[in-house]
Coordinates of C-alpha atoms and ligand atoms in Angstrom, one line a residue:
X1 CA -1.7 -2.8 7.7
X2 CA 2.4 -1.7 7.0
X3 CA 3.0 -0.2 9.9
X4 CA 5.9 2.0 9.4
X5 CA 6.2 2.7 5.4
X6 CA 7.9 4.9 4.1
X7 CA 8.9 4.0 0.0
X8 CA 8.4 6.5 -2.3
X9 CA 10.1 3.7 -4.7
X10 CA 13.3 3.2 -4.2
X11 CA 15.9 4.8 -2.7
X12 CA 13.4 6.1 -0.4
X13 CA 14.2 2.7 1.5
X14 CA 16.6 5.4 2.9
X15 CA 14.0 7.9 3.6
X16 CA 12.6 5.0 6.6
X17 CA 16.2 4.9 7.7
X18 CA 16.7 8.1 8.4
X19 CA 12.9 8.8 9.3
X20 CA 12.9 5.8 11.9
X21 CA 15.9 7.8 14.2
X22 CA 14.2 10.8 14.0
X23 CA 11.2 9.7 14.9
X24 CA 10.2 10.3 18.4
X25 CA 10.1 6.7 20.0
X26 CA 6.3 5.4 20.1
X27 CA 4.5 4.7 23.4
X28 CA 5.6 1.9 25.2
X29 CA 4.3 -1.4 24.0
X30 CA 4.0 -0.2 20.5
X31 CA 6.6 -2.0 18.3
X32 CA 9.4 0.1 17.0
X33 CA 10.9 -0.3 13.5
X34 CA 15.1 -1.0 13.7
X35 CA 16.8 0.9 11.0
X36 CA 15.9 0.4 7.7
X37 CA 19.7 -0.4 5.1
X38 CA 21.4 2.3 3.6
X39 CA 20.8 2.8 0.0
X40 CA 22.5 0.5 -2.3
X41 CA 23.9 2.7 -4.7
X42 CA 21.4 2.8 -7.5
X43 CA 22.6 2.7 -11.4
X44 CA 20.1 4.5 -13.0
X45 CA 18.5 6.8 -10.6
X46 CA 19.0 10.4 -11.2
X47 CA 21.5 11.9 -8.6
X48 CA 18.7 14.5 -7.8
X49 CA 16.3 12.2 -7.5
X50 CA 18.2 9.9 -4.6
X51 CA 18.8 13.7 -3.1
X52 CA 15.3 13.9 -2.5
X53 CA 13.9 10.4 -1.2
X54 CA 17.4 9.8 0.8
X55 CA 16.1 13.0 2.8
X56 CA 13.8 12.2 5.8
X57 CA 10.7 12.7 6.3
X58 CA 9.3 11.3 9.3
X59 CA 5.4 11.9 9.4
X60 CA 5.5 9.1 7.3
X61 CA 7.2 6.3 9.1
X62 CA 4.7 7.0 11.7
X63 CA 3.5 3.4 12.7
X64 CA -0.3 4.2 12.3
X65 CA -0.8 5.7 9.2
X66 CA -2.2 2.7 7.7
X67 CA -2.0 0.8 4.1
X68 CA -4.7 3.2 2.5
X69 CA -2.9 6.5 3.3
X70 CA 0.3 5.4 2.0
X71 CA -1.5 4.0 -0.9
X72 CA -2.7 7.0 -1.0
X73 CA 0.5 8.6 -0.7
X74 CA 2.7 6.5 -2.7
X75 CA 0.4 7.2 -5.6
X76 CA 0.5 10.5 -5.8
X77 CA 4.2 10.4 -6.2
X78 CA 3.9 7.3 -9.0
X79 CA 1.6 9.0 -10.9
X80 CA 3.1 12.0 -11.8
X81 CA 6.7 10.1 -11.9
X82 CA 4.7 8.9 -14.9
X83 CA 3.2 12.4 -16.3
X84 CA 7.3 13.8 -15.8
X85 CA 8.3 10.3 -17.5
X86 CA 6.3 11.4 -21.3
X87 CA 7.8 14.4 -20.7
X88 CA 11.1 13.9 -21.0
X89 CA 11.8 10.1 -21.8
X90 CA 14.1 9.4 -24.5
X91 CA 13.5 6.7 -26.0
X92 CA 11.3 6.2 -28.8
X93 CA 7.6 5.6 -27.2
X94 CA 4.8 7.1 -26.8
X95 CA 3.3 7.8 -23.1
X96 CA 0.2 9.0 -22.3
X97 CA -0.1 11.0 -18.5
X98 CA -1.4 8.0 -16.0
X99 CA -4.7 9.0 -17.1
X100 CA -4.3 9.0 -20.3
X101 CA -4.4 13.0 -21.7
X102 CA -1.9 13.6 -24.4
X103 CA 1.9 14.9 -23.2
X104 CA 3.4 17.9 -24.7
X105 CA 7.5 16.0 -25.0
X106 CA 9.8 18.6 -24.5
X107 CA 12.3 19.1 -27.3
X108 CA 14.7 15.8 -27.9
X109 CA 18.0 17.6 -25.9
X110 CA 16.3 18.2 -23.0
X111 CA 14.7 14.9 -22.6
X112 CA 17.3 13.2 -20.4
X113 CA 17.0 11.1 -17.2
X114 CA 18.4 14.0 -14.8
X115 CA 15.6 16.2 -15.9
X116 CA 13.3 13.7 -15.2
X117 CA 15.0 13.4 -12.2
X118 CA 14.4 16.7 -11.6
X119 CA 10.8 16.9 -11.9
X120 CA 10.0 13.5 -10.2
X121 CA 11.4 14.9 -7.2
X122 CA 9.7 18.6 -7.5
X123 CA 6.6 16.0 -7.5
X124 CA 7.6 14.1 -4.3
X125 CA 8.7 16.8 -2.8
X126 CA 5.0 19.1 -3.3
X127 CA 3.3 15.3 -2.8
X128 CA 3.9 15.0 0.8
X129 CA 3.8 18.5 1.9
X130 CA -0.1 18.5 0.3
X131 CA -1.2 15.4 1.6
X132 CA 0.7 15.8 4.6
X133 CA 0.9 19.7 5.6
X134 CA 3.4 22.0 4.2
X135 CA 6.7 22.0 5.8
X136 CA 6.5 18.0 5.7
X137 CA 9.0 18.2 2.4
X138 CA 11.3 21.2 4.6
X139 CA 14.1 18.3 4.8
X140 CA 13.8 17.6 0.7
X141 CA 13.8 21.1 0.0
X142 CA 16.9 22.0 2.2
X143 CA 19.0 18.4 0.5
X144 CA 18.3 19.0 -2.8
X145 CA 19.3 22.6 -2.6
X146 CA 22.6 22.0 -0.7
X147 CA 23.1 19.8 -3.4
X148 CA 23.3 22.7 -5.8
X149 CA 18.7 21.7 -7.5
X150 CA 16.2 24.4 -7.1
X151 CA 13.0 22.3 -6.8
X152 CA 9.7 25.0 -6.6
X153 CA 7.6 24.3 -4.1
X154 CA 3.3 24.4 -3.9
X155 CA 3.8 28.2 -2.4
X156 CA 5.9 29.2 -6.0
X157 CA 4.6 31.6 -8.0
X158 CA 8.0 31.3 -10.8
X159 CA 6.0 28.2 -12.2
X160 CA 2.2 30.2 -12.8
X161 CA 2.6 30.7 -16.4
X162 CA 2.1 26.6 -16.6
X163 CA 4.6 23.7 -17.3
X164 CA 7.3 25.0 -20.0
X165 CA 9.2 21.8 -20.6
X166 CA 12.6 23.8 -20.6
X167 CA 12.0 23.6 -16.8
X168 CA 11.6 20.3 -15.4
X169 CA 11.1 22.0 -11.8
X170 CA 8.1 23.6 -12.3
X171 CA 6.6 20.5 -14.5
X172 CA 6.9 18.6 -12.3
X173 CA 5.1 20.9 -9.9
X174 CA 1.8 20.9 -13.1
X175 CA 1.9 17.3 -12.7
X176 CA 1.4 17.2 -9.3
X177 CA -1.0 20.2 -9.1
X178 CA -3.2 18.4 -11.8
X179 CA -3.3 15.3 -9.8
X180 CA -4.4 17.0 -6.3
X181 CA -7.1 19.8 -8.1
X182 CA -8.4 16.2 -10.7
X183 CA -7.9 13.3 -8.2
X184 CA -6.6 13.7 -4.5
X185 CA -8.9 16.7 -3.8
X186 CA -12.2 14.5 -4.9
X187 CA -11.2 11.1 -4.1
X188 CA -13.5 11.0 -1.2
X189 CA -11.4 10.0 1.8
X190 CA -13.0 13.4 3.4
X191 CA -8.7 14.4 3.7
X192 CA -8.9 18.3 4.8
X193 CA -11.7 16.2 7.4
X194 CA -14.7 19.1 6.2
X195 CA -17.3 16.4 4.9
X196 CA -20.6 16.3 7.2
X197 CA -19.8 19.4 9.6
X198 CA -20.6 22.1 10.5
X199 CA -19.2 25.6 8.8
X200 CA -16.6 26.0 12.1
X201 CA -16.0 22.8 14.1
X202 CA -12.4 21.7 14.2
X203 CA -12.3 19.3 10.7
X204 CA -11.6 15.9 11.2
X205 CA -9.1 14.8 8.4
X206 CA -10.1 11.1 6.9
X207 CA -13.7 10.5 9.5
X208 CA -15.7 8.3 7.4
X209 CA -18.7 9.6 7.1
X210 CA -20.0 8.1 3.7
X211 CA -20.2 4.2 5.2
X212 CA -22.4 4.3 8.0
X213 CA -20.2 1.5 8.5
X214 CA -20.7 0.0 12.6
X215 CA -19.3 -2.9 14.1
X216 CA -22.0 -5.4 15.2
X217 CA -19.6 -6.6 17.5
X218 CA -18.3 -4.3 20.2
X219 CA -17.0 -3.5 23.9
X220 CA -19.8 -2.9 25.1
X221 CA -23.0 -4.8 23.5
X222 CA -20.1 -7.9 23.9
X223 CA -20.1 -10.6 20.2
X224 CA -23.3 -10.9 18.9
X225 CA -22.4 -12.4 15.4
X226 CA -19.4 -15.0 16.4
X227 CA -18.4 -14.4 12.5
X228 CA -18.1 -10.8 12.2
X229 CA -15.7 -8.3 13.3
X230 CA -15.4 -7.5 16.2
X231 CA -13.2 -4.7 17.7
X232 CA -10.1 -5.8 19.5
X233 CA -9.1 -4.5 22.5
X234 CA -5.7 -3.5 23.5
X235 CA -3.6 -2.4 26.3
X236 CA -2.2 0.7 24.5
X237 CA 0.1 1.4 27.3
X238 CA 0.4 -1.6 29.1
X239 CA -0.8 0.3 32.2
X240 CA -4.2 -0.1 31.5
X241 CA -5.7 2.1 28.5
X242 CA -7.4 -0.2 27.0
X243 CA -8.8 0.6 23.6
X244 CA -10.9 -0.6 20.7
X245 CA -10.1 -0.7 17.1
X246 CA -12.6 1.0 14.7
X247 CA -12.1 0.1 11.0
X248 CA -9.7 2.7 9.4
X249 CA -10.5 4.9 7.1
X250 CA -13.9 2.6 6.0
X251 CA -14.7 5.4 3.4
X252 CA -11.2 4.2 0.9
X253 CA -14.4 1.3 0.3
X254 CA -15.8 3.6 -1.8
X255 CA -12.8 6.4 -2.6
X256 CA -12.0 7.0 -6.7
X257 CA -9.8 4.6 -8.0
X258 CA -7.3 5.0 -10.2
X259 CA -6.8 3.1 -13.6
X260 CA -9.6 0.2 -13.3
X261 CA -13.0 1.3 -13.6
X262 CA -15.5 0.9 -10.3
X263 CA -17.7 -1.2 -12.5
X264 CA -14.7 -3.4 -13.6
X265 CA -13.6 -3.8 -9.7
X266 CA -17.2 -4.8 -8.7
X267 CA -16.6 -7.6 -11.1
X268 CA -14.2 -9.5 -9.1
X269 CA -16.6 -9.8 -6.2
X270 CA -16.0 -12.5 -3.6
X271 CA -18.0 -15.4 -2.2
X272 CA -18.7 -14.6 1.3
X273 CA -16.2 -16.6 3.5
X274 CA -19.2 -18.2 5.7
X275 CA -22.3 -19.4 4.1
X276 CA -24.0 -20.8 7.5
X277 CA -22.8 -17.5 9.6
X278 CA -27.2 -18.5 11.8
X279 CA -25.5 -21.6 12.9
X280 CA -23.2 -20.2 14.5
X281 CA -24.4 -19.2 18.3
X282 CA -22.5 -16.8 19.8
X283 CA -21.2 -18.5 22.8
X284 CA -20.3 -22.0 20.5
X285 CA -17.5 -23.7 21.2
X286 CA -15.0 -25.8 19.2
X287 CA -15.6 -29.6 20.2
X288 CA -19.0 -29.1 22.2
X289 CA -20.7 -30.9 20.2
X290 CA -22.6 -28.0 18.1
X291 CA -23.0 -28.5 14.1
X292 CA -19.8 -26.2 12.7
X293 CA -21.2 -26.1 8.9
X294 CA -18.5 -23.4 8.3
X295 CA -15.5 -25.1 9.7
X296 CA -14.2 -22.7 11.9
X297 CA -12.6 -25.0 14.4
X298 CA -10.8 -26.6 11.3
X299 CA -10.0 -23.3 10.2
X300 CA -8.9 -21.9 14.4
X301 CA -6.8 -25.1 15.0
X302 CA -5.0 -24.2 11.7
X303 CA -4.2 -21.2 12.2
X304 CA -2.9 -22.0 16.1
X305 CA -1.2 -24.5 14.9
X306 CA 0.2 -22.7 12.2
X307 CA 1.7 -20.1 14.8
X308 CA 2.5 -22.5 17.6
X309 CA 6.4 -23.2 17.5
X310 CA 7.9 -19.6 14.7
X311 CA 11.0 -19.5 14.0
X312 CA 12.9 -16.2 14.0
X313 CA 12.8 -16.6 10.5
X314 CA 9.0 -16.7 10.7
X315 CA 9.0 -13.7 13.0
X316 CA 11.3 -11.9 10.5
X317 CA 9.6 -12.7 7.5
X318 CA 5.9 -11.9 9.1
X319 CA 7.4 -9.0 10.0
X320 CA 8.9 -7.6 6.9
X321 CA 5.5 -8.7 4.9
X322 CA 3.5 -7.0 7.5
X323 CA 5.1 -3.6 5.6
X324 CA 3.6 -4.2 2.0
X325 CA 4.8 -0.1 1.2
X326 CA 8.3 -1.1 2.4
X327 CA 8.9 -4.1 1.5
X328 CA 7.6 -5.9 -1.6
X329 CA 6.5 -3.5 -3.1
X330 CA 10.1 -1.7 -3.1
X331 CA 11.6 -5.2 -5.0
X332 CA 10.4 -3.1 -8.5
X333 CA 14.0 -0.9 -7.4
X334 CA 16.4 -3.7 -7.3
X335 CA 14.7 -3.6 -11.5
X336 CA 16.4 -0.9 -11.9
X337 CA 19.8 -1.1 -9.3
X338 CA 20.4 -5.2 -9.9
X339 CA 18.1 -5.6 -13.2
X340 CA 19.6 -3.6 -15.3
X341 CA 16.1 -2.4 -17.2
X342 CA 16.2 0.9 -18.5
X343 CA 14.4 3.8 -16.1
X344 CA 11.6 4.6 -18.6
X345 CA 10.7 0.8 -17.5
X346 CA 11.1 1.2 -13.9
X347 CA 8.9 3.8 -13.9
X348 CA 6.1 2.1 -15.8
X349 CA 6.1 0.4 -12.9
X350 CA 6.0 2.5 -10.3
X351 CA 3.0 3.8 -12.4
X352 CA 1.4 0.0 -12.1
X353 CA 2.4 -0.5 -8.7
X354 CA 1.1 2.2 -7.0
X355 CA -1.8 2.5 -9.4
X356 CA -2.5 -1.3 -8.5
X357 CA -2.6 -1.0 -5.1
X358 CA -4.2 2.5 -4.7
X359 CA -7.2 0.4 -6.6
X360 CA -7.0 -3.0 -4.8
X361 CA -7.5 -1.4 -1.5
X362 CA -10.7 0.1 -2.6
X363 CA -11.8 -3.1 -3.4
X364 CA -10.6 -5.0 -1.0
X365 CA -11.7 -2.4 1.6
X366 CA -15.6 -3.2 0.1
X367 CA -14.3 -6.7 0.5
X368 CA -14.2 -6.4 3.8
X369 CA -16.9 -4.0 4.8
X370 CA -19.1 -6.2 2.8
X371 CA -17.7 -9.4 4.5
X372 CA -17.6 -8.4 7.8
X373 CA -15.6 -11.1 9.0
X374 CA -14.1 -11.7 12.5
X375 CA -9.9 -12.2 12.8
X376 CA -8.1 -14.8 14.2
X377 CA -7.5 -12.5 17.6
X378 CA -10.4 -12.0 18.5
X379 CA -12.7 -15.3 16.9
X380 CA -9.7 -18.4 18.1
X381 CA -10.1 -17.1 21.8
X382 CA -13.8 -17.3 21.6
X383 CA -14.4 -20.7 19.7
X384 CA -11.1 -22.3 21.4
X385 CA -11.6 -20.9 24.9
X386 CA -11.2 -24.1 27.2
X387 CA -7.5 -24.9 24.7
X388 CA -4.9 -23.2 26.6
X389 CA -3.3 -22.4 23.2
X390 CA -6.3 -21.3 22.0
X391 CA -7.3 -18.9 25.6
X392 CA -4.0 -17.6 25.0
X393 CA -3.7 -17.2 21.6
X394 CA -2.4 -13.4 20.3
X395 CA -0.6 -12.7 16.7
X396 CA 2.9 -12.3 16.7
X397 CA 2.1 -8.4 15.4
X398 CA -1.4 -6.1 15.9
X399 CA -3.8 -7.4 13.5
X400 CA -4.7 -4.2 11.6
X401 CA -7.8 -2.4 12.4
X402 CA -10.2 -3.9 9.8
X403 CA -12.1 -7.6 8.9
X404 CA -10.4 -10.0 7.8
X405 CA -11.3 -10.9 3.8
X406 CA -9.7 -10.4 1.8
X407 CA -6.0 -10.3 2.9
X408 CA -5.0 -7.1 1.5
X409 CA -1.4 -7.7 2.5
X410 CA -1.9 -11.1 0.2
X411 CA -3.8 -8.8 -2.4
X412 CA -0.7 -6.3 -2.2
X413 CA 2.1 -9.3 -2.9
X414 CA 0.4 -11.8 -5.2
X415 CA -0.9 -8.4 -7.2
X416 CA 2.8 -6.5 -7.5
X417 CA 4.5 -10.3 -8.3
X418 CA 2.2 -10.3 -11.0
X419 CA 2.5 -7.3 -11.9
X420 CA 7.0 -6.7 -11.5
X421 CA 7.1 -10.5 -13.1
X422 CA 5.0 -9.4 -16.4
X423 CA 7.2 -6.3 -16.9
X424 CA 10.4 -8.1 -16.7
X425 CA 11.3 -8.6 -12.3
X426 CA 11.4 -12.5 -13.6
X427 CA 14.4 -12.2 -13.0
X428 CA 14.9 -9.7 -10.7
X429 CA 17.6 -11.0 -7.7
X430 CA 15.3 -12.0 -4.6
X431 CA 18.5 -12.3 -2.1
X432 CA 17.3 -9.4 0.1
X433 CA 19.7 -7.8 3.0
X434 CA 18.0 -7.5 6.3
X435 CA 19.6 -5.4 8.4
X436 CA 20.0 -6.1 11.8
X437 CA 17.0 -4.8 13.9
X438 CA 15.0 -4.3 10.7
X439 CA 11.8 -5.5 10.8
X440 CA 11.5 -4.6 14.3
X441 CA 11.5 -6.7 17.6
X442 CA 14.7 -7.0 17.6
X443 CA 14.3 -9.2 14.2
X444 CA 16.1 -10.1 12.4
X445 CA 18.8 -11.2 15.7
X446 CA 21.9 -10.2 13.1
X447 CA 22.0 -8.9 9.6
X448 CA 21.0 -11.8 7.6
X449 CA 19.3 -11.7 3.7
X450 CA 16.0 -13.7 2.8
X451 CA 15.7 -15.2 -0.1
X452 CA 13.3 -16.5 -2.3
X453 CA 13.6 -18.9 -6.0
X454 CA 10.9 -16.8 -7.4
X455 CA 8.2 -14.3 -7.4
X456 CA 5.5 -16.6 -6.8
X457 CA 7.1 -18.3 -4.3
X458 CA 7.3 -15.0 -2.5
X459 CA 4.2 -13.9 -3.3
X460 CA 3.3 -17.2 -2.1
X461 CA 5.3 -16.6 0.9
X462 CA 3.8 -13.8 1.7
X463 CA 0.5 -14.2 1.6
X464 CA 1.0 -18.1 3.9
X465 CA 2.8 -15.4 6.9
X466 CA -0.3 -13.2 7.5
X467 CA -2.0 -16.8 9.1
X468 CA 2.0 -18.4 10.7
X469 CA 1.4 -14.9 12.1
X470 CA -1.7 -15.3 13.7
X471 CA -3.7 -12.5 11.2
X472 CA -5.8 -13.8 8.6
X473 CA -7.5 -16.9 8.3
X474 CA -6.6 -19.1 5.6
X475 CA -9.6 -18.4 3.5
X476 CA -9.1 -14.7 3.4
X477 CA -5.6 -15.0 2.3
X478 CA -7.0 -17.5 -0.9
X479 CA -9.3 -14.3 -1.3
X480 CA -8.0 -11.9 -1.1
X481 CA -4.6 -13.9 -3.5
X482 CA -7.7 -13.8 -6.4
X483 CA -8.9 -10.1 -5.8
X484 CA -4.6 -9.2 -5.8
X485 CA -4.6 -10.7 -9.2
X486 CA -7.3 -10.3 -11.3
X487 CA -7.0 -6.0 -10.2
X488 CA -3.6 -6.7 -11.7
X489 CA -4.2 -8.6 -14.8
X490 CA -6.8 -5.1 -15.1
X491 CA -3.9 -2.4 -14.5
X492 CA -1.7 -3.4 -17.0
X493 CA -4.9 -3.7 -19.0
X494 CA -4.7 -0.2 -18.6
X495 CA -1.2 0.0 -18.4
X496 CA -1.0 -1.0 -22.0
X497 CA -2.6 1.7 -23.3
X498 CA -0.9 4.1 -21.7
X499 CA 3.1 3.6 -22.5
X500 CA 2.5 1.4 -25.2
X501 CA 5.2 -0.9 -26.1
X502 CA 6.6 -1.2 -22.8
X503 CA 8.4 -4.9 -22.6
X504 CA 6.0 -6.9 -20.7
X505 CA 2.8 -5.7 -21.8
X506 CA 0.3 -6.7 -24.3
X507 CA -1.0 -4.3 -26.7
X508 CA -3.4 -2.0 -25.8
X509 CA -6.3 -2.2 -26.3
X510 CA -8.3 0.6 -27.4
X511 CA -12.4 0.5 -25.6
X512 CA -10.9 -2.0 -23.2
X513 CA -9.2 -1.2 -20.5
X514 CA -9.8 2.9 -20.6
X515 CA -10.0 3.4 -17.0
X516 CA -8.9 6.9 -16.0
X517 CA -10.2 10.0 -13.6
X518 CA -13.3 8.2 -11.9
Ligands
NAG601 C1 3.1 27.6 1.6 O1 2.7 28.4 2.8 C2 2.4 27.8 3.4 C3 1.3 29.5 4.3 O2 2.3 30.2 4.8 C4 2.8 27.4 5.1 O3 2.2 26.9 5.5 C5 3.6 26.0 4.0 O4 4.7 25.7 4.8 C6 4.4 27.0 2.7 N1 4.7 25.8 2.1 C7 6.1 25.6 1.5 C8 6.3 23.8 1.3 O5 7.0 26.1 1.8
NAG602 C1 -9.9 21.9 -11.5 O1 -9.7 20.9 -11.7 C2 -11.6 21.0 -12.4 C3 -12.7 19.9 -12.5 O2 -11.9 19.2 -13.6 C4 -11.3 21.9 -13.6 O3 -12.3 22.6 -14.1 C5 -10.7 23.5 -13.2 O4 -10.0 23.9 -14.3 C6 -9.1 22.3 -12.2 N1 -8.4 23.4 -11.5 C7 -6.7 23.6 -12.0 C8 -6.0 24.9 -11.5 O5 -6.2 23.1 -12.2
NAG603 C1 22.1 -10.8 -4.9 O1 22.1 -10.3 -4.2 C2 22.7 -10.6 -2.9 C3 22.7 -9.1 -1.8 O2 22.8 -8.0 -2.1 C4 24.0 -9.9 -3.2 O3 25.0 -11.3 -2.3 C5 24.7 -11.6 -4.1 O4 25.8 -12.1 -5.3 C6 23.6 -11.6 -5.5 N1 22.7 -12.9 -6.6 C7 23.7 -12.2 -8.0 C8 22.9 -13.5 -8.9 O5 24.0 -11.0 -8.5

């Protein structure tokens, strides 16, 4: 999935820019991203949050941080941000907490954007510290202190008496502590790495001890089931240090969703991508006369053709969409900078997008493991090995270490586009300036803007970019789109009950979309 990540909502584009500058260069052969553009001076964002979000947090930008951890982090920021909104929102709308509990509002005089910003900045810094280790947010505390703001941190004892709406920092800290205790520490991701290990053994953070998933194909066993996922073997440094992929964070498939109850996610199960997997012998080759009931060869040729003559423009899009947490998800911020949306609507959009992205990740991972489909990177060089283009087939960017079907990126793009459209983002300016080298690999070669007619066409291009890049088969993109849209609709039904009266949301149906704590 996205290899460099940072989106802390918005101004966080700048977190990325700074973080890239501070991160040690990645090993040879690993693609580094370029710098991201400086933040647009935003209209409605409180100064304290802007200061906090533009401080560098290098760890979050590491290329190895995959989609589950990115979205887990962004949800740990977006959910407390919404809780802060309930306390400090100025308008007449009443918000619950992200998970539906009543909120104690601040007195009217204290309900300002600046107070919300203090609450949100505190929650953001503490969420980073909790997930990546105390000290991660030191640059945030330094930058905000230099600007005259005092944010309490997770070690703070001054907030011990509990949240007092007159102290926005303490409210933010309480919101993030509640999220940590009630959600993060119980989400089944094995973040502390102690699951299944004897006392005293060194922890193995995020190790999968739950699913029992093991690939049927492997570097040692070879390919025994042609249509099933096979670990890609890559030369990490270019000097013979070969590593085989392992499926990343398979336990995400069993993790607790945030807003859509698991039973509703399960109703969204997809049909298998291949109906006749047993019709294919491991040595199957296209055009050699063997039956091809699932039309693997058509799909393989379509992917080869789509990637055959990639223009620099398409290469740029492949890379931009490859990091949805830093690209399409950031579009929400444009609701503030150019869209004229009130701060509250923006924070509701962040709730919906981040909760969607996590819940979609849970279901996408479940489906990826259940169908265990091969990616083009391993299947095409096998079944088209008699053709030069097939034998040499290499995706435009390294494929993520997960099975093909459904495409997570397609799910994110279509679901986020749907949410933005529903919440008033239909009028967003979709001309997006990129700086030279912004997406990595020297692309774009000069500063340029990418432009889309509509959120729909942006999401379609995003899905197709997975095929152009040789990352996913078309069926995986179609399935990702269907799943992403379905999860997004479920999320909006629940958000309607958390933020009733928000323009674009349906009325809250009690007992429906009740979601909430796992
Ligand atoms: C909190 O205290 C622990 C233990 O002393 C330390 O490792 C951590 O960095 C501290 N966190 C912050 C945010 O200062
Ligand atoms: C943590 O969560 C548990 C279970 O929901 C609850 O009983 C406990 O009071 C919480 N602790 C804190 C410090 O919030
Ligand atoms: C949309 O954004 C681009 C890039 O920031 C800018 O050049 C253009 O003027 C904007 N269009 C409108 C209609 O605001």
